[in-house]
PDB file of N, CA and C in Angstrom:
ATOM      1  N   ILE A   1     -28.079 -58.443  -6.853  1.00  0.00           N
ATOM      2  CA  ILE A   1     -26.430 -58.258  -7.370  1.00  0.00           C
ATOM      3  C   ILE A   1     -25.425 -57.833  -6.257  1.00  0.00           C
ATOM      4  N   THR A   2     -24.340 -58.494  -6.490  1.00  0.00           N
ATOM      5  CA  THR A   2     -23.251 -58.313  -5.246  1.00  0.00           C
ATOM      6  C   THR A   2     -22.552 -57.133  -5.282  1.00  0.00           C
ATOM      7  N   GLY A   3     -21.840 -56.701  -4.374  1.00  0.00           N
ATOM      8  CA  GLY A   3     -21.089 -55.331  -4.561  1.00  0.00           C
ATOM      9  C   GLY A   3     -20.004 -55.670  -5.585  1.00  0.00           C
ATOM     10  N   MET A   4     -19.320 -56.607  -6.017  1.00  0.00           N
ATOM     11  CA  MET A   4     -18.418 -56.956  -6.844  1.00  0.00           C
ATOM     12  C   MET A   4     -18.916 -56.955  -8.330  1.00  0.00           C
ATOM     13  N   GLU A   5     -20.159 -57.234  -8.357  1.00  0.00           N
ATOM     14  CA  GLU A   5     -20.761 -57.195  -9.652  1.00  0.00           C
ATOM     15  C   GLU A   5     -21.309 -55.883  -9.998  1.00  0.00           C
ATOM     16  N   GLU A   6     -21.619 -55.421  -8.770  1.00  0.00           N
ATOM     17  CA  GLU A   6     -22.158 -53.982  -9.132  1.00  0.00           C
ATOM     18  C   GLU A   6     -20.970 -53.045  -9.605  1.00  0.00           C
ATOM     19  N   VAL A   7     -19.831 -53.311  -9.214  1.00  0.00           N
ATOM     20  CA  VAL A   7     -18.286 -52.839  -9.790  1.00  0.00           C
ATOM     21  C   VAL A   7     -18.138 -53.063 -11.159  1.00  0.00           C
ATOM     22  N   ALA A   8     -18.306 -54.425 -11.392  1.00  0.00           N
ATOM     23  CA  ALA A   8     -17.856 -54.817 -12.744  1.00  0.00           C
ATOM     24  C   ALA A   8     -19.196 -54.071 -13.687  1.00  0.00           C
ATOM     25  N   SER A   9     -20.329 -54.124 -13.284  1.00  0.00           N
ATOM     26  CA  SER A   9     -21.473 -53.647 -14.280  1.00  0.00           C
ATOM     27  C   SER A   9     -20.887 -51.807 -14.465  1.00  0.00           C
ATOM     28  N   MET A  10     -20.472 -51.275 -13.486  1.00  0.00           N
ATOM     29  CA  MET A  10     -20.003 -49.657 -13.711  1.00  0.00           C
ATOM     30  C   MET A  10     -18.775 -49.888 -14.708  1.00  0.00           C
ATOM     31  N   GLY A  11     -18.420 -51.143 -15.467  1.00  0.00           N
ATOM     32  CA  GLY A  11     -17.039 -50.778 -16.007  1.00  0.00           C
ATOM     33  C   GLY A  11     -15.892 -50.607 -15.100  1.00  0.00           C
ATOM     34  N   ARG A  12     -15.883 -51.059 -13.912  1.00  0.00           N
ATOM     35  CA  ARG A  12     -14.746 -51.112 -13.121  1.00  0.00           C
ATOM     36  C   ARG A  12     -13.848 -52.528 -12.833  1.00  0.00           C
ATOM     37  N   PRO A  13     -12.819 -52.447 -12.846  1.00  0.00           N
ATOM     38  CA  PRO A  13     -11.824 -53.792 -12.484  1.00  0.00           C
ATOM     39  C   PRO A  13     -12.234 -54.375 -11.326  1.00  0.00           C
ATOM     40  N   VAL A  14     -12.550 -55.810 -10.889  1.00  0.00           N
ATOM     41  CA  VAL A  14     -12.700 -56.296  -9.657  1.00  0.00           C
ATOM     42  C   VAL A  14     -11.804 -57.008  -9.245  1.00  0.00           C
ATOM     43  N   THR A  15     -10.937 -57.435 -10.329  1.00  0.00           N
ATOM     44  CA  THR A  15      -9.599 -58.255  -9.949  1.00  0.00           C
ATOM     45  C   THR A  15      -8.463 -57.195  -9.936  1.00  0.00           C
ATOM     46  N   ARG A  16      -7.133 -57.884  -9.722  1.00  0.00           N
ATOM     47  CA  ARG A  16      -5.933 -57.022 -10.164  1.00  0.00           C
ATOM     48  C   ARG A  16      -5.791 -56.754 -11.472  1.00  0.00           C
ATOM     49  N   ALA A  17      -5.214 -55.793 -11.818  1.00  0.00           N
ATOM     50  CA  ALA A  17      -4.912 -55.359 -13.319  1.00  0.00           C
ATOM     51  C   ALA A  17      -4.131 -56.487 -14.112  1.00  0.00           C
ATOM     52  N   PRO A  18      -4.849 -56.633 -15.194  1.00  0.00           N
ATOM     53  CA  PRO A  18      -3.828 -57.570 -16.115  1.00  0.00           C
ATOM     54  C   PRO A  18      -2.530 -56.852 -16.584  1.00  0.00           C
ATOM     55  N   LEU A  19      -1.686 -57.648 -17.118  1.00  0.00           N
ATOM     56  CA  LEU A  19      -0.542 -57.178 -17.891  1.00  0.00           C
ATOM     57  C   LEU A  19      -0.977 -55.973 -18.631  1.00  0.00           C
ATOM     58  N   GLY A  20      -0.206 -54.850 -18.635  1.00  0.00           N
ATOM     59  CA  GLY A  20      -0.358 -53.651 -19.279  1.00  0.00           C
ATOM     60  C   GLY A  20      -1.133 -52.619 -18.851  1.00  0.00           C
ATOM     61  N   TYR A  21      -1.785 -52.908 -17.569  1.00  0.00           N
ATOM     62  CA  TYR A  21      -2.746 -51.959 -16.836  1.00  0.00           C
ATOM     63  C   TYR A  21      -2.268 -51.756 -15.575  1.00  0.00           C
ATOM     64  N   ASP A  22      -2.532 -50.548 -15.028  1.00  0.00           N
ATOM     65  CA  ASP A  22      -2.751 -50.371 -13.497  1.00  0.00           C
ATOM     66  C   ASP A  22      -3.832 -49.833 -13.244  1.00  0.00           C
ATOM     67  N   VAL A  23      -4.078 -50.103 -11.910  1.00  0.00           N
ATOM     68  CA  VAL A  23      -5.449 -49.968 -11.315  1.00  0.00           C
ATOM     69  C   VAL A  23      -5.238 -48.363 -10.758  1.00  0.00           C
ATOM     70  N   VAL A  24      -5.974 -47.342 -11.331  1.00  0.00           N
ATOM     71  CA  VAL A  24      -5.692 -46.048 -10.650  1.00  0.00           C
ATOM     72  C   VAL A  24      -6.928 -45.531 -10.295  1.00  0.00           C
ATOM     73  N   SER A  25      -7.063 -45.105  -9.242  1.00  0.00           N
ATOM     74  CA  SER A  25      -8.469 -44.562  -8.870  1.00  0.00           C
ATOM     75  C   SER A  25      -9.749 -45.594  -9.307  1.00  0.00           C
ATOM     76  N   ARG A  26      -9.454 -46.633  -9.040  1.00  0.00           N
ATOM     77  CA  ARG A  26     -10.412 -47.484  -9.256  1.00  0.00           C
ATOM     78  C   ARG A  26     -10.719 -47.816 -10.856  1.00  0.00           C
ATOM     79  N   GLY A  27      -9.829 -47.460 -11.841  1.00  0.00           N
ATOM     80  CA  GLY A  27     -10.148 -47.733 -13.066  1.00  0.00           C
ATOM     81  C   GLY A  27      -8.613 -48.247 -13.711  1.00  0.00           C
ATOM     82  N   LEU A  28      -8.893 -48.410 -14.969  1.00  0.00           N
ATOM     83  CA  LEU A  28      -7.689 -49.213 -15.676  1.00  0.00           C
ATOM     84  C   LEU A  28      -6.894 -48.333 -16.192  1.00  0.00           C
ATOM     85  N   ILE A  29      -5.610 -48.122 -16.104  1.00  0.00           N
ATOM     86  CA  ILE A  29      -5.054 -47.142 -17.064  1.00  0.00           C
ATOM     87  C   ILE A  29      -3.860 -47.953 -17.622  1.00  0.00           C
ATOM     88  N   LEU A  30      -3.340 -47.581 -18.980  1.00  0.00           N
ATOM     89  CA  LEU A  30      -2.438 -48.376 -19.581  1.00  0.00           C
ATOM     90  C   LEU A  30      -1.062 -47.890 -19.246  1.00  0.00           C
ATOM     91  N   ASN A  31      -0.250 -49.057 -18.724  1.00  0.00           N
ATOM     92  CA  ASN A  31       1.257 -48.578 -18.321  1.00  0.00           C
ATOM     93  C   ASN A  31       2.322 -48.950 -19.438  1.00  0.00           C
ATOM     94  N   LYS A  32       3.405 -49.163 -18.652  1.00  0.00           N
ATOM     95  CA  LYS A  32       4.564 -49.255 -19.875  1.00  0.00           C
ATOM     96  C   LYS A  32       4.457 -50.886 -20.451  1.00  0.00           C
ATOM     97  N   ASP A  33       3.746 -51.864 -19.879  1.00  0.00           N
ATOM     98  CA  ASP A  33       3.748 -52.926 -20.336  1.00  0.00           C
ATOM     99  C   ASP A  33       2.858 -53.174 -21.328  1.00  0.00           C
ATOM    100  N   ALA A  34       1.988 -52.088 -21.811  1.00  0.00           N
ATOM    101  CA  ALA A  34       0.909 -52.091 -22.897  1.00  0.00           C
ATOM    102  C   ALA A  34       1.755 -52.634 -23.873  1.00  0.00           C
ATOM    103  N   VAL A  35       2.817 -51.896 -24.393  1.00  0.00           N
ATOM    104  CA  VAL A  35       3.787 -52.136 -25.596  1.00  0.00           C
ATOM    105  C   VAL A  35       3.952 -53.731 -25.577  1.00  0.00           C
ATOM    106  N   ARG A  36       4.485 -54.442 -24.435  1.00  0.00           N
ATOM    107  CA  ARG A  36       4.324 -55.814 -24.706  1.00  0.00           C
ATOM    108  C   ARG A  36       3.407 -56.519 -24.947  1.00  0.00           C
ATOM    109  N   VAL A  37       2.134 -56.177 -24.205  1.00  0.00           N
ATOM    110  CA  VAL A  37       0.893 -56.889 -24.732  1.00  0.00           C
ATOM    111  C   VAL A  37       0.680 -56.825 -26.126  1.00  0.00           C
ATOM    112  N   HIS A  38       0.762 -55.637 -26.621  1.00  0.00           N
ATOM    113  CA  HIS A  38       0.310 -55.397 -27.910  1.00  0.00           C
ATOM    114  C   HIS A  38       1.310 -56.361 -28.867  1.00  0.00           C
ATOM    115  N   SER A  39       2.812 -56.367 -28.355  1.00  0.00           N
ATOM    116  CA  SER A  39       3.653 -57.194 -29.272  1.00  0.00           C
ATOM    117  C   SER A  39       3.488 -58.538 -29.144  1.00  0.00           C
ATOM    118  N   LEU A  40       2.987 -59.034 -28.015  1.00  0.00           N
ATOM    119  CA  LEU A  40       2.532 -60.368 -27.832  1.00  0.00           C
ATOM    120  C   LEU A  40       1.694 -60.762 -28.661  1.00  0.00           C
ATOM    121  N   PHE A  41       0.410 -60.119 -28.811  1.00  0.00           N
ATOM    122  CA  PHE A  41      -0.814 -60.524 -29.666  1.00  0.00           C
ATOM    123  C   PHE A  41      -0.070 -60.433 -30.993  1.00  0.00           C
ATOM    124  N   LYS A  42       0.483 -59.475 -31.680  1.00  0.00           N
ATOM    125  CA  LYS A  42       0.975 -59.191 -32.922  1.00  0.00           C
ATOM    126  C   LYS A  42       1.717 -60.465 -33.498  1.00  0.00           C
ATOM    127  N   THR A  43       2.766 -60.551 -32.463  1.00  0.00           N
ATOM    128  CA  THR A  43       3.768 -61.619 -32.702  1.00  0.00           C
ATOM    129  C   THR A  43       3.129 -63.230 -32.854  1.00  0.00           C
ATOM    130  N   PHE A  44       2.318 -63.426 -31.528  1.00  0.00           N
ATOM    131  CA  PHE A  44       1.621 -64.714 -31.943  1.00  0.00           C
ATOM    132  C   PHE A  44       0.713 -64.643 -33.133  1.00  0.00           C
ATOM    133  N   LEU A  45       0.188 -63.768 -33.585  1.00  0.00           N
ATOM    134  CA  LEU A  45      -0.713 -63.663 -34.854  1.00  0.00           C
ATOM    135  C   LEU A  45       0.162 -64.076 -35.986  1.00  0.00           C
ATOM    136  N   ASN A  46       1.300 -63.116 -36.266  1.00  0.00           N
ATOM    137  CA  ASN A  46       2.145 -63.297 -37.356  1.00  0.00           C
ATOM    138  C   ASN A  46       3.395 -64.115 -37.535  1.00  0.00           C
ATOM    139  N   ARG A  47       3.497 -64.961 -36.613  1.00  0.00           N
ATOM    140  CA  ARG A  47       4.764 -65.680 -36.567  1.00  0.00           C
ATOM    141  C   ARG A  47       4.314 -67.111 -36.320  1.00  0.00           C
ATOM    142  N   LYS A  48       5.058 -67.934 -36.381  1.00  0.00           N
ATOM    143  CA  LYS A  48       5.051 -69.403 -36.414  1.00  0.00           C
ATOM    144  C   LYS A  48       5.907 -69.820 -34.959  1.00  0.00           C
ATOM    145  N   TYR A  49       5.540 -69.553 -34.165  1.00  0.00           N
ATOM    146  CA  TYR A  49       6.166 -69.906 -32.649  1.00  0.00           C
ATOM    147  C   TYR A  49       5.290 -70.771 -31.872  1.00  0.00           C
ATOM    148  N   SER A  50       5.946 -71.807 -31.050  1.00  0.00           N
ATOM    149  CA  SER A  50       5.094 -72.684 -30.461  1.00  0.00           C
ATOM    150  C   SER A  50       4.638 -71.713 -29.276  1.00  0.00           C
ATOM    151  N   LEU A  51       3.846 -71.951 -28.560  1.00  0.00           N
ATOM    152  CA  LEU A  51       3.160 -71.246 -27.307  1.00  0.00           C
ATOM    153  C   LEU A  51       4.329 -71.358 -26.387  1.00  0.00           C
ATOM    154  N   ASN A  52       5.262 -72.500 -26.497  1.00  0.00           N
ATOM    155  CA  ASN A  52       6.307 -72.402 -25.352  1.00  0.00           C
ATOM    156  C   ASN A  52       7.226 -71.349 -25.825  1.00  0.00           C
ATOM    157  N   SER A  53       7.843 -71.138 -26.719  1.00  0.00           N
ATOM    158  CA  SER A  53       8.781 -70.443 -27.209  1.00  0.00           C
ATOM    159  C   SER A  53       8.423 -69.023 -27.126  1.00  0.00           C
ATOM    160  N   LEU A  54       7.284 -68.807 -27.415  1.00  0.00           N
ATOM    161  CA  LEU A  54       6.530 -67.216 -27.294  1.00  0.00           C
ATOM    162  C   LEU A  54       6.443 -67.032 -25.619  1.00  0.00           C
ATOM    163  N   ALA A  55       6.058 -67.654 -24.901  1.00  0.00           N
ATOM    164  CA  ALA A  55       5.923 -67.584 -23.417  1.00  0.00           C
ATOM    165  C   ALA A  55       7.394 -67.343 -22.943  1.00  0.00           C
ATOM    166  N   LYS A  56       8.389 -68.167 -23.413  1.00  0.00           N
ATOM    167  CA  LYS A  56       9.848 -67.822 -22.971  1.00  0.00           C
ATOM    168  C   LYS A  56      10.046 -66.404 -23.465  1.00  0.00           C
ATOM    169  N   ASN A  57       9.924 -66.186 -24.602  1.00  0.00           N
ATOM    170  CA  ASN A  57      10.270 -64.935 -25.427  1.00  0.00           C
ATOM    171  C   ASN A  57       9.807 -63.826 -24.647  1.00  0.00           C
ATOM    172  N   PHE A  58       8.686 -63.685 -23.726  1.00  0.00           N
ATOM    173  CA  PHE A  58       7.898 -62.857 -23.390  1.00  0.00           C
ATOM    174  C   PHE A  58       8.117 -62.793 -21.667  1.00  0.00           C
ATOM    175  N   SER A  59       8.863 -63.819 -21.400  1.00  0.00           N
ATOM    176  CA  SER A  59       9.103 -64.334 -19.895  1.00  0.00           C
ATOM    177  C   SER A  59       8.025 -64.480 -18.868  1.00  0.00           C
ATOM    178  N   LEU A  60       6.747 -65.418 -19.641  1.00  0.00           N
ATOM    179  CA  LEU A  60       5.681 -65.650 -19.158  1.00  0.00           C
ATOM    180  C   LEU A  60       5.496 -67.090 -19.154  1.00  0.00           C
ATOM    181  N   SER A  61       5.152 -68.005 -18.289  1.00  0.00           N
ATOM    182  CA  SER A  61       4.554 -69.197 -18.097  1.00  0.00           C
ATOM    183  C   SER A  61       3.535 -69.626 -19.516  1.00  0.00           C
ATOM    184  N   VAL A  62       3.406 -70.607 -20.254  1.00  0.00           N
ATOM    185  CA  VAL A  62       2.657 -71.171 -20.986  1.00  0.00           C
ATOM    186  C   VAL A  62       0.993 -70.595 -20.575  1.00  0.00           C
ATOM    187  N   ASN A  63       0.682 -71.125 -19.189  1.00  0.00           N
ATOM    188  CA  ASN A  63      -0.566 -70.741 -18.553  1.00  0.00           C
ATOM    189  C   ASN A  63      -0.724 -68.933 -18.848  1.00  0.00           C
ATOM    190  N   GLY A  64       0.244 -68.479 -18.473  1.00  0.00           N
ATOM    191  CA  GLY A  64       0.295 -66.864 -18.138  1.00  0.00           C
ATOM    192  C   GLY A  64       0.139 -66.462 -19.658  1.00  0.00           C
ATOM    193  N   LEU A  65       0.743 -66.967 -20.381  1.00  0.00           N
ATOM    194  CA  LEU A  65       0.451 -66.393 -21.817  1.00  0.00           C
ATOM    195  C   LEU A  65      -0.865 -66.845 -22.471  1.00  0.00           C
ATOM    196  N   LYS A  66      -1.583 -67.902 -22.027  1.00  0.00           N
ATOM    197  CA  LYS A  66      -2.900 -68.266 -22.675  1.00  0.00           C
ATOM    198  C   LYS A  66      -3.987 -67.051 -21.915  1.00  0.00           C
ATOM    199  N   LYS A  67      -3.518 -66.984 -20.542  1.00  0.00           N
ATOM    200  CA  LYS A  67      -4.505 -65.786 -19.878  1.00  0.00           C
ATOM    201  C   LYS A  67      -4.465 -64.701 -20.625  1.00  0.00           C
ATOM    202  N   VAL A  68      -3.488 -64.043 -20.859  1.00  0.00           N
ATOM    203  CA  VAL A  68      -3.199 -62.928 -21.473  1.00  0.00           C
ATOM    204  C   VAL A  68      -3.903 -62.618 -22.962  1.00  0.00           C
ATOM    205  N   LEU A  69      -3.638 -63.729 -23.769  1.00  0.00           N
ATOM    206  CA  LEU A  69      -3.899 -64.008 -24.953  1.00  0.00           C
ATOM    207  C   LEU A  69      -5.557 -64.031 -24.989  1.00  0.00           C
ATOM    208  N   THR A  70      -6.363 -64.537 -24.058  1.00  0.00           N
ATOM    209  CA  THR A  70      -7.901 -64.750 -23.956  1.00  0.00           C
ATOM    210  C   THR A  70      -8.610 -63.708 -23.129  1.00  0.00           C
ATOM    211  N   ASN A  71      -7.484 -62.834 -22.310  1.00  0.00           N
ATOM    212  CA  ASN A  71      -8.265 -61.659 -21.429  1.00  0.00           C
ATOM    213  C   ASN A  71      -9.124 -60.783 -22.373  1.00  0.00           C
ATOM    214  N   ARG A  72     -10.191 -60.608 -21.977  1.00  0.00           N
ATOM    215  CA  ARG A  72     -11.280 -59.831 -22.678  1.00  0.00           C
ATOM    216  C   ARG A  72     -10.865 -58.392 -22.246  1.00  0.00           C
ATOM    217  N   THR A  73     -10.519 -58.228 -21.048  1.00  0.00           N
ATOM    218  CA  THR A  73     -10.124 -56.729 -20.666  1.00  0.00           C
ATOM    219  C   THR A  73      -9.366 -56.120 -21.577  1.00  0.00           C
ATOM    220  N   TYR A  74      -8.566 -56.393 -22.543  1.00  0.00           N
ATOM    221  CA  TYR A  74      -7.882 -55.704 -23.423  1.00  0.00           C
ATOM    222  C   TYR A  74      -8.808 -55.321 -24.531  1.00  0.00           C
ATOM    223  N   LEU A  75      -9.849 -55.860 -24.622  1.00  0.00           N
ATOM    224  CA  LEU A  75     -11.049 -55.533 -25.677  1.00  0.00           C
ATOM    225  C   LEU A  75     -11.788 -54.166 -25.061  1.00  0.00           C
ATOM    226  N   GLY A  76     -11.528 -53.840 -23.691  1.00  0.00           N
ATOM    227  CA  GLY A  76     -12.290 -52.601 -23.243  1.00  0.00           C
ATOM    228  C   GLY A  76     -13.474 -53.295 -22.570  1.00  0.00           C
ATOM    229  N   GLU A  77     -13.421 -54.567 -22.062  1.00  0.00           N
ATOM    230  CA  GLU A  77     -14.366 -55.277 -21.471  1.00  0.00           C
ATOM    231  C   GLU A  77     -14.098 -55.451 -19.957  1.00  0.00           C
ATOM    232  N   ILE A  78     -15.000 -55.838 -19.052  1.00  0.00           N
ATOM    233  CA  ILE A  78     -14.733 -56.312 -17.855  1.00  0.00           C
ATOM    234  C   ILE A  78     -15.402 -57.851 -17.773  1.00  0.00           C
ATOM    235  N   LYS A  79     -14.873 -58.846 -17.370  1.00  0.00           N
ATOM    236  CA  LYS A  79     -15.487 -60.004 -17.272  1.00  0.00           C
ATOM    237  C   LYS A  79     -15.749 -60.274 -15.727  1.00  0.00           C
ATOM    238  N   PHE A  80     -16.920 -60.481 -15.195  1.00  0.00           N
ATOM    239  CA  PHE A  80     -17.104 -61.115 -13.810  1.00  0.00           C
ATOM    240  C   PHE A  80     -18.213 -61.999 -13.844  1.00  0.00           C
ATOM    241  N   ASN A  81     -17.842 -63.160 -13.167  1.00  0.00           N
ATOM    242  CA  ASN A  81     -19.169 -64.104 -12.785  1.00  0.00           C
ATOM    243  C   ASN A  81     -19.787 -64.780 -14.301  1.00  0.00           C
ATOM    244  N   SER A  82     -18.641 -64.668 -15.424  1.00  0.00           N
ATOM    245  CA  SER A  82     -19.219 -65.130 -16.625  1.00  0.00           C
ATOM    246  C   SER A  82     -20.149 -64.396 -17.412  1.00  0.00           C
ATOM    247  N   LYS A  83     -20.409 -62.992 -16.896  1.00  0.00           N
ATOM    248  CA  LYS A  83     -20.748 -61.738 -17.413  1.00  0.00           C
ATOM    249  C   LYS A  83     -19.940 -61.050 -18.001  1.00  0.00           C
ATOM    250  N   ILE A  84     -20.278 -60.403 -19.335  1.00  0.00           N
ATOM    251  CA  ILE A  84     -19.187 -59.343 -19.700  1.00  0.00           C
ATOM    252  C   ILE A  84     -19.821 -57.921 -20.002  1.00  0.00           C
ATOM    253  N   TYR A  85     -19.290 -57.081 -19.098  1.00  0.00           N
ATOM    254  CA  TYR A  85     -19.823 -55.683 -19.205  1.00  0.00           C
ATOM    255  C   TYR A  85     -18.421 -54.706 -19.958  1.00  0.00           C
ATOM    256  N   LYS A  86     -19.233 -53.528 -20.336  1.00  0.00           N
ATOM    257  CA  LYS A  86     -18.432 -52.906 -21.083  1.00  0.00           C
ATOM    258  C   LYS A  86     -17.328 -52.299 -19.941  1.00  0.00           C
ATOM    259  N   GLY A  87     -16.380 -51.905 -20.449  1.00  0.00           N
ATOM    260  CA  GLY A  87     -15.420 -51.469 -19.317  1.00  0.00           C
ATOM    261  C   GLY A  87     -14.883 -49.971 -19.499  1.00  0.00           C
ATOM    262  N   ASN A  88     -14.629 -49.218 -18.382  1.00  0.00           N
ATOM    263  CA  ASN A  88     -14.735 -47.685 -18.853  1.00  0.00           C
ATOM    264  C   ASN A  88     -13.041 -47.272 -19.005  1.00  0.00           C
ATOM    265  N   HIS A  89     -12.342 -48.468 -19.338  1.00  0.00           N
ATOM    266  CA  HIS A  89     -10.983 -48.106 -19.732  1.00  0.00           C
ATOM    267  C   HIS A  89     -10.458 -48.314 -21.033  1.00  0.00           C
ATOM    268  N   LYS A  90      -9.440 -47.873 -21.721  1.00  0.00           N
ATOM    269  CA  LYS A  90      -8.992 -47.905 -23.154  1.00  0.00           C
ATOM    270  C   LYS A  90      -8.663 -49.070 -23.383  1.00  0.00           C
ATOM    271  N   PRO A  91      -9.211 -49.644 -24.539  1.00  0.00           N
ATOM    272  CA  PRO A  91      -9.147 -51.147 -25.032  1.00  0.00           C
ATOM    273  C   PRO A  91      -7.512 -51.023 -25.425  1.00  0.00           C
ATOM    274  N   LEU A  92      -6.705 -51.962 -25.303  1.00  0.00           N
ATOM    275  CA  LEU A  92      -5.623 -52.267 -25.767  1.00  0.00           C
ATOM    276  C   LEU A  92      -5.234 -53.027 -27.153  1.00  0.00           C
ATOM    277  N   ILE A  93      -6.365 -53.729 -27.435  1.00  0.00           N
ATOM    278  CA  ILE A  93      -6.105 -54.670 -28.578  1.00  0.00           C
ATOM    279  C   ILE A  93      -7.464 -54.492 -29.333  1.00  0.00           C
ATOM    280  N   SER A  94      -7.534 -54.325 -30.555  1.00  0.00           N
ATOM    281  CA  SER A  94      -8.390 -54.097 -31.376  1.00  0.00           C
ATOM    282  C   SER A  94      -9.324 -55.277 -31.706  1.00  0.00           C
ATOM    283  N   PRO A  95     -10.838 -55.412 -31.938  1.00  0.00           N
ATOM    284  CA  PRO A  95     -11.652 -56.727 -31.980  1.00  0.00           C
ATOM    285  C   PRO A  95     -10.855 -57.453 -33.100  1.00  0.00           C
ATOM    286  N   GLU A  96     -10.286 -56.729 -34.495  1.00  0.00           N
ATOM    287  CA  GLU A  96      -9.938 -57.755 -35.467  1.00  0.00           C
ATOM    288  C   GLU A  96      -8.863 -58.554 -34.830  1.00  0.00           C
ATOM    289  N   ILE A  97      -7.770 -58.111 -34.266  1.00  0.00           N
ATOM    290  CA  ILE A  97      -6.635 -58.833 -33.828  1.00  0.00           C
ATOM    291  C   ILE A  97      -7.015 -59.478 -32.571  1.00  0.00           C
ATOM    292  N   PHE A  98      -8.031 -59.075 -31.820  1.00  0.00           N
ATOM    293  CA  PHE A  98      -8.079 -60.112 -30.495  1.00  0.00           C
ATOM    294  C   PHE A  98      -8.787 -61.200 -31.281  1.00  0.00           C
ATOM    295  N   TYR A  99      -9.791 -61.067 -32.164  1.00  0.00           N
ATOM    296  CA  TYR A  99     -10.677 -62.569 -32.534  1.00  0.00           C
ATOM    297  C   TYR A  99      -9.650 -63.239 -33.596  1.00  0.00           C
ATOM    298  N   ALA A 100      -8.965 -62.719 -34.215  1.00  0.00           N
ATOM    299  CA  ALA A 100      -7.802 -63.386 -34.845  1.00  0.00           C
ATOM    300  C   ALA A 100      -6.975 -64.475 -34.151  1.00  0.00           C
ATOM    301  N   VAL A 101      -6.558 -63.740 -32.912  1.00  0.00           N
ATOM    302  CA  VAL A 101      -5.760 -64.312 -32.075  1.00  0.00           C
ATOM    303  C   VAL A 101      -6.454 -65.772 -31.547  1.00  0.00           C
ATOM    304  N   GLN A 102      -7.836 -65.642 -31.049  1.00  0.00           N
ATOM    305  CA  GLN A 102      -8.817 -66.569 -30.679  1.00  0.00           C
ATOM    306  C   GLN A 102      -8.831 -67.562 -31.535  1.00  0.00           C
ATOM    307  N   ARG A 103      -9.159 -67.277 -33.030  1.00  0.00           N
ATOM    308  CA  ARG A 103      -9.153 -68.372 -33.653  1.00  0.00           C
ATOM    309  C   ARG A 103      -7.819 -69.034 -33.963  1.00  0.00           C
ATOM    310  N   LYS A 104      -6.794 -68.472 -33.948  1.00  0.00           N
ATOM    311  CA  LYS A 104      -5.648 -69.044 -34.140  1.00  0.00           C
ATOM    312  C   LYS A 104      -5.332 -70.080 -33.012  1.00  0.00           C
ATOM    313  N   LEU A 105      -5.315 -69.583 -31.738  1.00  0.00           N
ATOM    314  CA  LEU A 105      -5.403 -70.365 -30.591  1.00  0.00           C
ATOM    315  C   LEU A 105      -5.993 -71.397 -30.477  1.00  0.00           C
ATOM    316  N   LYS A 106      -7.189 -71.484 -31.051  1.00  0.00           N
ATOM    317  CA  LYS A 106      -8.017 -72.764 -31.126  1.00  0.00           C
ATOM    318  C   LYS A 106      -7.535 -73.956 -31.885  1.00  0.00           C
ATOM    319  N   THR A 107      -6.555 -73.397 -32.772  1.00  0.00           N
ATOM    320  CA  THR A 107      -5.876 -74.632 -33.692  1.00  0.00           C
ATOM    321  C   THR A 107      -4.799 -74.908 -32.918  1.00  0.00           C
ATOM    322  N   TYR A 108      -4.070 -74.324 -31.999  1.00  0.00           N
ATOM    323  CA  TYR A 108      -2.948 -74.516 -31.227  1.00  0.00           C
ATOM    324  C   TYR A 108      -3.566 -75.332 -30.220  1.00  0.00           C
ATOM    325  N   LEU A 109      -4.753 -75.401 -29.532  1.00  0.00           N
ATOM    326  CA  LEU A 109      -5.303 -75.997 -28.592  1.00  0.00           C
ATOM    327  C   LEU A 109      -6.003 -77.293 -28.708  1.00  0.00           C
ATOM    328  N   LYS A 110      -6.194 -77.488 -29.840  1.00  0.00           N
ATOM    329  CA  LYS A 110      -6.926 -78.918 -30.229  1.00  0.00           C
ATOM    330  C   LYS A 110      -6.202 -80.042 -29.709  1.00  0.00           C
ATOM    331  N   PRO A 111      -6.970 -80.861 -29.435  1.00  0.00           N
ATOM    332  CA  PRO A 111      -6.439 -82.153 -28.837  1.00  0.00           C
ATOM    333  C   PRO A 111      -5.678 -83.032 -29.802  1.00  0.00           C
ATOM    334  N   ARG A 112      -4.484 -83.262 -29.478  1.00  0.00           N
ATOM    335  CA  ARG A 112      -3.545 -83.971 -30.500  1.00  0.00           C
ATOM    336  C   ARG A 112      -4.480 -85.458 -30.493  1.00  0.00           C
ATOM    337  N   LYS A 113      -4.459 -85.898 -31.807  1.00  0.00           N
ATOM    338  CA  LYS A 113      -4.730 -87.584 -31.993  1.00  0.00           C
ATOM    339  C   LYS A 113      -3.402 -88.309 -31.844  1.00  0.00           C
TER     340      LYS A 113
END
């Protein structure tokens, strides 16, 4: 087990903090952007926006937007080397919302015929 993997298995972040969190004494703490992240998930779920216009509204790139919407850290998890560990930080998004967003994203990202 590598040092980084050990850190992840203890539920601590191994990369820089995602939008909405700060790394404080090696743990993740919600910051002022947490509200933006929550709003981003809700807006994506409840509105008919293209990924482009949603990204613009939240001043993110489309890629950045997809990263936020698929980031399991918001569920209270730490992902490292394709393994998922229980994080010791406060989840920002409920599982219901997170998985509903994943399902909706799939329909957006279907290859066009």
